[in-house]
mmCIF file of C-alpha atoms in Angstrom:
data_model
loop_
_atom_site.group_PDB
_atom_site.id
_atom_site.type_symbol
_atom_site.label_atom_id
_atom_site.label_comp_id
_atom_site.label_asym_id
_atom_site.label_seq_id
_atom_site.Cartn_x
_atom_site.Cartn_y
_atom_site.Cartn_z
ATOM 1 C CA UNK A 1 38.840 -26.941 -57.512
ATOM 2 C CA UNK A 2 40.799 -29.933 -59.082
ATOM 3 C CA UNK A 3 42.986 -30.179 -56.113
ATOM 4 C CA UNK A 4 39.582 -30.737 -54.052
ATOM 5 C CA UNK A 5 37.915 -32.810 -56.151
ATOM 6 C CA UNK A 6 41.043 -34.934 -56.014
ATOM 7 C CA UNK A 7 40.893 -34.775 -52.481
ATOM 8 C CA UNK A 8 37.482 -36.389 -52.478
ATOM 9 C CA UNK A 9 38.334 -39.215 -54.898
ATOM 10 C CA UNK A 10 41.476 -40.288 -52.874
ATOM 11 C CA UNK A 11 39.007 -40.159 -49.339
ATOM 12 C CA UNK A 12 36.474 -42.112 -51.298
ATOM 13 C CA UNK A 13 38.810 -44.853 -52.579
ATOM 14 C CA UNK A 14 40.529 -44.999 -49.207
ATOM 15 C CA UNK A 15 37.067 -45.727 -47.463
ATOM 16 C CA UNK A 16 36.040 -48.325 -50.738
ATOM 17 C CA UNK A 17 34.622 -51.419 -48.911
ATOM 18 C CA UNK A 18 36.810 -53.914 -48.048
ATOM 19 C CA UNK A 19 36.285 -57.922 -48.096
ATOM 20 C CA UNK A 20 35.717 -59.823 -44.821
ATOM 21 C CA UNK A 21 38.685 -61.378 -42.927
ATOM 22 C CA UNK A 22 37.795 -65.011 -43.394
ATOM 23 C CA UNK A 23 36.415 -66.950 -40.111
ATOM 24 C CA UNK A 24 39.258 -67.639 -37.615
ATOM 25 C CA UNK A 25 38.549 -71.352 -38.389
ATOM 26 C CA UNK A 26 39.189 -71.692 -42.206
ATOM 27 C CA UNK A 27 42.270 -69.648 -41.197
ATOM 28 C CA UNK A 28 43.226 -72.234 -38.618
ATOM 29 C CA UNK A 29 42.513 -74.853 -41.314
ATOM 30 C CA UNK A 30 44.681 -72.909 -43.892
ATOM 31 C CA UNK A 31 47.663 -72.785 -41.984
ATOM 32 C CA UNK A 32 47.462 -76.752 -40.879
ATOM 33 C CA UNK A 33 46.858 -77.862 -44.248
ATOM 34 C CA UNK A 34 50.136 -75.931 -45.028
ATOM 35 C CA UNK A 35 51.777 -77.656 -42.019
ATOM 36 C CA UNK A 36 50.459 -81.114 -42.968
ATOM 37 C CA UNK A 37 51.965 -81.077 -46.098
ATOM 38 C CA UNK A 38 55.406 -79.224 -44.964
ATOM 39 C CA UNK A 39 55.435 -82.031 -42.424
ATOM 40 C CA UNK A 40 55.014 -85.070 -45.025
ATOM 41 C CA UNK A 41 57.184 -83.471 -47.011
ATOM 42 C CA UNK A 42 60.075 -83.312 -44.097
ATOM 43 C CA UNK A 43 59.363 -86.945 -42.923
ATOM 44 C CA UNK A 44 59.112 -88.420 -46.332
ATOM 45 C CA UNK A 45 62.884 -86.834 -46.902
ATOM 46 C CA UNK A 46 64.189 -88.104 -43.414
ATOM 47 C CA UNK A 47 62.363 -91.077 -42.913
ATOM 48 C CA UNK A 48 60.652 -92.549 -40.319
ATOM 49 C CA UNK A 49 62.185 -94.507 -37.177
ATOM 50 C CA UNK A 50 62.408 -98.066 -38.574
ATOM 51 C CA UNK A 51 60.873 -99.360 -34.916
ATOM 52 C CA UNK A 52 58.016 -96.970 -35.675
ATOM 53 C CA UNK A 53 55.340 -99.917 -36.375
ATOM 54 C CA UNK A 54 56.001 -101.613 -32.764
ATOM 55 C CA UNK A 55 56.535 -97.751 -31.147
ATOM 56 C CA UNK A 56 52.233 -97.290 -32.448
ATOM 57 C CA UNK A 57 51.741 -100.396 -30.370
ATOM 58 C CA UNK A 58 52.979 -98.999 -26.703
ATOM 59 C CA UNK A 59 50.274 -96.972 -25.296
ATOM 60 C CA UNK A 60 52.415 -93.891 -23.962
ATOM 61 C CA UNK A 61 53.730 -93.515 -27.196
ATOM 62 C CA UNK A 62 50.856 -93.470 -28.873
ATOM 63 C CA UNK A 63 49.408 -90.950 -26.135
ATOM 64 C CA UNK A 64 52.202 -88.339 -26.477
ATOM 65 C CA UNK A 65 51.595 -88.339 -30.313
ATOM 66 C CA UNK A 66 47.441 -87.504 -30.204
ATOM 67 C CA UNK A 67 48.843 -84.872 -27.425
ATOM 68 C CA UNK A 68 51.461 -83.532 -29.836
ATOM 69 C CA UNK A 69 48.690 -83.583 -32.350
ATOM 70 C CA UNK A 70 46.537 -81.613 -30.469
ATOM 71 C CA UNK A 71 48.875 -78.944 -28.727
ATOM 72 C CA UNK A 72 49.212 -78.431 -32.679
ATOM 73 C CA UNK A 73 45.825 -78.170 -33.686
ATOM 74 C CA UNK A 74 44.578 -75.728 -30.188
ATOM 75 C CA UNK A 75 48.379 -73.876 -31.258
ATOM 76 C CA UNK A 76 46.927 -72.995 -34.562
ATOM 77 C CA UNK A 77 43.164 -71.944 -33.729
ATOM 78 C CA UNK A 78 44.934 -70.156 -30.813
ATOM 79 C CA UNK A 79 47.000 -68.034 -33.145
ATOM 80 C CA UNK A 80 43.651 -67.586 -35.643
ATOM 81 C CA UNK A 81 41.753 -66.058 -33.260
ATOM 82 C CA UNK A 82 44.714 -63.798 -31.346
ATOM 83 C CA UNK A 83 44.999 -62.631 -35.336
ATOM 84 C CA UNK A 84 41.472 -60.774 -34.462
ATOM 85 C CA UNK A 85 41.577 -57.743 -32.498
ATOM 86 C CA UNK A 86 38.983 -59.270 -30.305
ATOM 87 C CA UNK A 87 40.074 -62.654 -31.119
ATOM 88 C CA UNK A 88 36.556 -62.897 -32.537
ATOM 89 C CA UNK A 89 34.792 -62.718 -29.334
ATOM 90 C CA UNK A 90 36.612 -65.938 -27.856
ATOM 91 C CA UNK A 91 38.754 -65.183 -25.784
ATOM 92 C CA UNK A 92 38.805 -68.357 -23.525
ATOM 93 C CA UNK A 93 39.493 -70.544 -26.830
ATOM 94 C CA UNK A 94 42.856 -69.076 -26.983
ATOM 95 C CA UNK A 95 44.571 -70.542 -23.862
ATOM 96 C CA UNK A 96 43.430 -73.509 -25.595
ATOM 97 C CA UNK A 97 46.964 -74.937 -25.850
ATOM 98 C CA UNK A 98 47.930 -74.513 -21.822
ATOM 99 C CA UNK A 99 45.723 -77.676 -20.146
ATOM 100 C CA UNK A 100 47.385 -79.902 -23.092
ATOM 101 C CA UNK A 101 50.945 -78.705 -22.406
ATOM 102 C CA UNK A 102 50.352 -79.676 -18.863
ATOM 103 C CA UNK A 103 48.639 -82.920 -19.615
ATOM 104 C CA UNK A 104 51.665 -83.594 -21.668
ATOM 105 C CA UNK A 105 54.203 -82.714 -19.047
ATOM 106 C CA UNK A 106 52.597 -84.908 -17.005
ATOM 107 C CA UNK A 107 52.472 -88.002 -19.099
ATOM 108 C CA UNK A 108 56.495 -87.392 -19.800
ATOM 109 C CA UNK A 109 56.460 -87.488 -15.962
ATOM 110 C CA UNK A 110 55.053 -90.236 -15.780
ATOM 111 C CA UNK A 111 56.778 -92.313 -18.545
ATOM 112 C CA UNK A 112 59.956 -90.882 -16.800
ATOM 113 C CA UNK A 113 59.299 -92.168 -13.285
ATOM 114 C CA UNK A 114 58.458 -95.753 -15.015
ATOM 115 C CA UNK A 115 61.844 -95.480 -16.893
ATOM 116 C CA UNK A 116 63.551 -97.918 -14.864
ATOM 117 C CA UNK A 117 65.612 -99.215 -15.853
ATOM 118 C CA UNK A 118 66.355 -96.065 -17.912
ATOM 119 C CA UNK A 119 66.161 -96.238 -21.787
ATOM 120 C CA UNK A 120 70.158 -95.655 -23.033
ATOM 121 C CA UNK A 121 71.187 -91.873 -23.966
ATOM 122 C CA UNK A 122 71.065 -91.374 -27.942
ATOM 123 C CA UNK A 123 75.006 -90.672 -28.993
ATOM 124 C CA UNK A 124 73.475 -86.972 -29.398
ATOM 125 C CA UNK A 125 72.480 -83.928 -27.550
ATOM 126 C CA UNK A 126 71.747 -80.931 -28.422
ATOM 127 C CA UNK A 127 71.816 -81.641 -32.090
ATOM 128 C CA UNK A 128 68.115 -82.878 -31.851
ATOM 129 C CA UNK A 129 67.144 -79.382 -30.467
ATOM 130 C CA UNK A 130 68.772 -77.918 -33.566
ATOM 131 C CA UNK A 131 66.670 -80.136 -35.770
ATOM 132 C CA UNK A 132 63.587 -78.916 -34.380
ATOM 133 C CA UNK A 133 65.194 -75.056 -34.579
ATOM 134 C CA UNK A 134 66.078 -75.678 -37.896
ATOM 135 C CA UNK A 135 62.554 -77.376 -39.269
ATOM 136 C CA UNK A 136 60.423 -75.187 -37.529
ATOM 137 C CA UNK A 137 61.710 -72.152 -39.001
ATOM 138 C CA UNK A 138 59.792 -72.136 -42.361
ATOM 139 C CA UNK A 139 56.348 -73.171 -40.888
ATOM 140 C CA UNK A 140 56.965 -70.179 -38.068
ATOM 141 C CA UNK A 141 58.126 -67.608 -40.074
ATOM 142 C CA UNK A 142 55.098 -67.824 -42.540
ATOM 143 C CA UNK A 143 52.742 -68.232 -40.049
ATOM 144 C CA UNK A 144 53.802 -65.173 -38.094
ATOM 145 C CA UNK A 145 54.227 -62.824 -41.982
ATOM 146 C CA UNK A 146 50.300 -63.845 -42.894
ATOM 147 C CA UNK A 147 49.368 -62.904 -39.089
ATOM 148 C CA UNK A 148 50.675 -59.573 -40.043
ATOM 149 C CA UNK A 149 48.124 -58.929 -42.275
ATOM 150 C CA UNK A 150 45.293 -58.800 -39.647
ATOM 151 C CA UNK A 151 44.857 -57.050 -36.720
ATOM 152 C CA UNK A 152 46.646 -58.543 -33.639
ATOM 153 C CA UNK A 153 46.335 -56.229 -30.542
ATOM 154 C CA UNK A 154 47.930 -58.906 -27.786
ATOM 155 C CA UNK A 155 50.840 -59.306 -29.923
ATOM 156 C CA UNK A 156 52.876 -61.016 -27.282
ATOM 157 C CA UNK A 157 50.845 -63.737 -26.677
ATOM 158 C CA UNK A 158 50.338 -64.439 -30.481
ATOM 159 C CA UNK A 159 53.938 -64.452 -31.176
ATOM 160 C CA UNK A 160 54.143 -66.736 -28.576
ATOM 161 C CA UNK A 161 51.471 -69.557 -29.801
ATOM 162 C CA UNK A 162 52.755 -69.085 -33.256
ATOM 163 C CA UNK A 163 55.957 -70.391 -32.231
ATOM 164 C CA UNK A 164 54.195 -73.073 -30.340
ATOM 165 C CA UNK A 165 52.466 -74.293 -32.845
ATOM 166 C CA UNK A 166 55.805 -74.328 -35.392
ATOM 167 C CA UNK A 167 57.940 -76.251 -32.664
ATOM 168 C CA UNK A 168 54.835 -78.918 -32.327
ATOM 169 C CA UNK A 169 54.979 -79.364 -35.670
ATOM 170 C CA UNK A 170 58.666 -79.950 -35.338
ATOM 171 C CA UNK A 171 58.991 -81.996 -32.669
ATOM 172 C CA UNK A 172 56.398 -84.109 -34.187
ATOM 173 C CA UNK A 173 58.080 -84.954 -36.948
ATOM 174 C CA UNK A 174 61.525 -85.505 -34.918
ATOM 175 C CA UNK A 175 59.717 -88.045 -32.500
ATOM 176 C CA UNK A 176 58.656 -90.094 -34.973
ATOM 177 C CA UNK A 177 61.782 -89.891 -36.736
ATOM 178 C CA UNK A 178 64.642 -90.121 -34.383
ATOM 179 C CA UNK A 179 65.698 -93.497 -32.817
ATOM 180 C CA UNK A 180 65.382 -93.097 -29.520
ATOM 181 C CA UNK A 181 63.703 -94.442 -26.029
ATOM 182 C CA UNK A 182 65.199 -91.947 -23.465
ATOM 183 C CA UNK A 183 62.445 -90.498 -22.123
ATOM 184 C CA UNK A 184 65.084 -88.222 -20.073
ATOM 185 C CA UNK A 185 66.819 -87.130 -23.520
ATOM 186 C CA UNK A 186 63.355 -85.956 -25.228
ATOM 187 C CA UNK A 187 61.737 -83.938 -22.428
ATOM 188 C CA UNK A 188 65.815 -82.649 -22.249
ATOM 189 C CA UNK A 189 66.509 -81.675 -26.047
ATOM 190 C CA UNK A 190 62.848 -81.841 -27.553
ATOM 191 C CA UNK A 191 60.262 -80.508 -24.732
ATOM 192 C CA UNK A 192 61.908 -78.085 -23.018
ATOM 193 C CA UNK A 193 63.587 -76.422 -26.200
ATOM 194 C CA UNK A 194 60.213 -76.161 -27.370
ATOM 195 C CA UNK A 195 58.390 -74.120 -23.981
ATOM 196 C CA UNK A 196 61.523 -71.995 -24.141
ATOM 197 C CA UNK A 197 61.372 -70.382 -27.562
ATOM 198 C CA UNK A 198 57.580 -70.117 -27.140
ATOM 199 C CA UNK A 199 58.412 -67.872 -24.054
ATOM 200 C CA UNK A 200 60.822 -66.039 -26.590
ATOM 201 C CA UNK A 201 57.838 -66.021 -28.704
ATOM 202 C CA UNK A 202 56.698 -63.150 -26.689
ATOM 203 C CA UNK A 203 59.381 -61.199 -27.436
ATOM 204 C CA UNK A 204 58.918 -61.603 -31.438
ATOM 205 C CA UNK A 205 55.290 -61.049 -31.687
ATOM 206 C CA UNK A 206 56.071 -57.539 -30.207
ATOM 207 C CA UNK A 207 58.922 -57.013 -32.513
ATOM 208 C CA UNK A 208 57.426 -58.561 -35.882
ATOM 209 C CA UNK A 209 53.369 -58.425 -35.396
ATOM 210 C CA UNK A 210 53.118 -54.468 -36.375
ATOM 211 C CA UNK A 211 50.086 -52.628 -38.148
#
């Protein structure tokens, strides 16, 4: 008789009421207020290009950042709402970030075919992609360990924004701190990088996004 009664108390406190997953938005909003400040904090220890000032003046620049910006924000409300099971019933808000990758690939297009005279090669490579590996690491990994807490069922496709939305972060921060007007060299080291480890993204949602 105690063993039942037992019984019953665990069932009841296993099926105790639980509190609501918070809207998909305030969870977007969490996770780019922690970005926002992760990303001050990165720039205010690297710095800032010193030609940055006359950079905010030349209209493509200026373009790629509010694209940056937004790939970011869409990256983030993407990954909220792939968190859901259902991703709350909006499913078309999650490809969010694809018609602002390609509007970005073709403004770097078009910057490169009016690079003519190109801009000079940085003395550096690969060593930019490595920055954005290297910053993008914290603001990924956390993202992806509180998206383990919900209920992700297309796991591939929200590892995959997750990491988008870390490497936008990253390679905003690198563009407006490395010295540099090659537009060759950034969609090279900094864009590409960036569309390959979010296909690899794929791969890690499967392996880390688990319930």
């Amino acid at each position: 008789m105690k063993n039942l009664d037992h019984l019953i108390a665990q069932l009841a406190q296993d099926n105790a009421p639980r509190a609501a997953a918070p809207h998909p938005f305030l969870i977007s909003a969490t996770w780019l207020g922690y970005a926002a400040g992760y990303f001050l904090i990165a720039l205010l220890v690297s710095g800032t290009r010193p030609d940055l000032a006359a950079h905010l003046r030349d209209v493509e620049f200026v373009a790629e950042i509010i694209l940056l910006l937004a790939i970011v924000l869409a990256s983030s409300v993407s990954a909220a709402l792939l968190a859901f099971p259902d991703a709350y019933q909006k499913p078309r808000w999650t490809i969010l970030p694809v018609p602002l990758l390609v509007w970005l690939a073709a403004l770097l297009l078009l910057a490169y075919a009016a690079d003519n005279p190109p801009a000079p090669q940085p003395l550096h490579s690969w060593q930019c992609t490595m920055a954005i590996v290297m910053v993008a690491i914290i603001p990924g990994a956390w993202t992806l360990w509180m998206m383990r807490s919900f209920a992700a069922l297309r796991r591939g496709m929200a590892g995959s924004v997750t990491v988008l939305f870390a490497f936008s972060v990253s390679a905003l921060w690198l563009r407006l701190q490395e010295l540099n007007d090659s537009i060759s060299h950034v969609i090279a080291w900094h864009y590409l990088p960036m569309l390959i480890f979010a296909v690899l993204g794929w791969w890690l949602g499967k392996r880390v996004l688990r319930w």
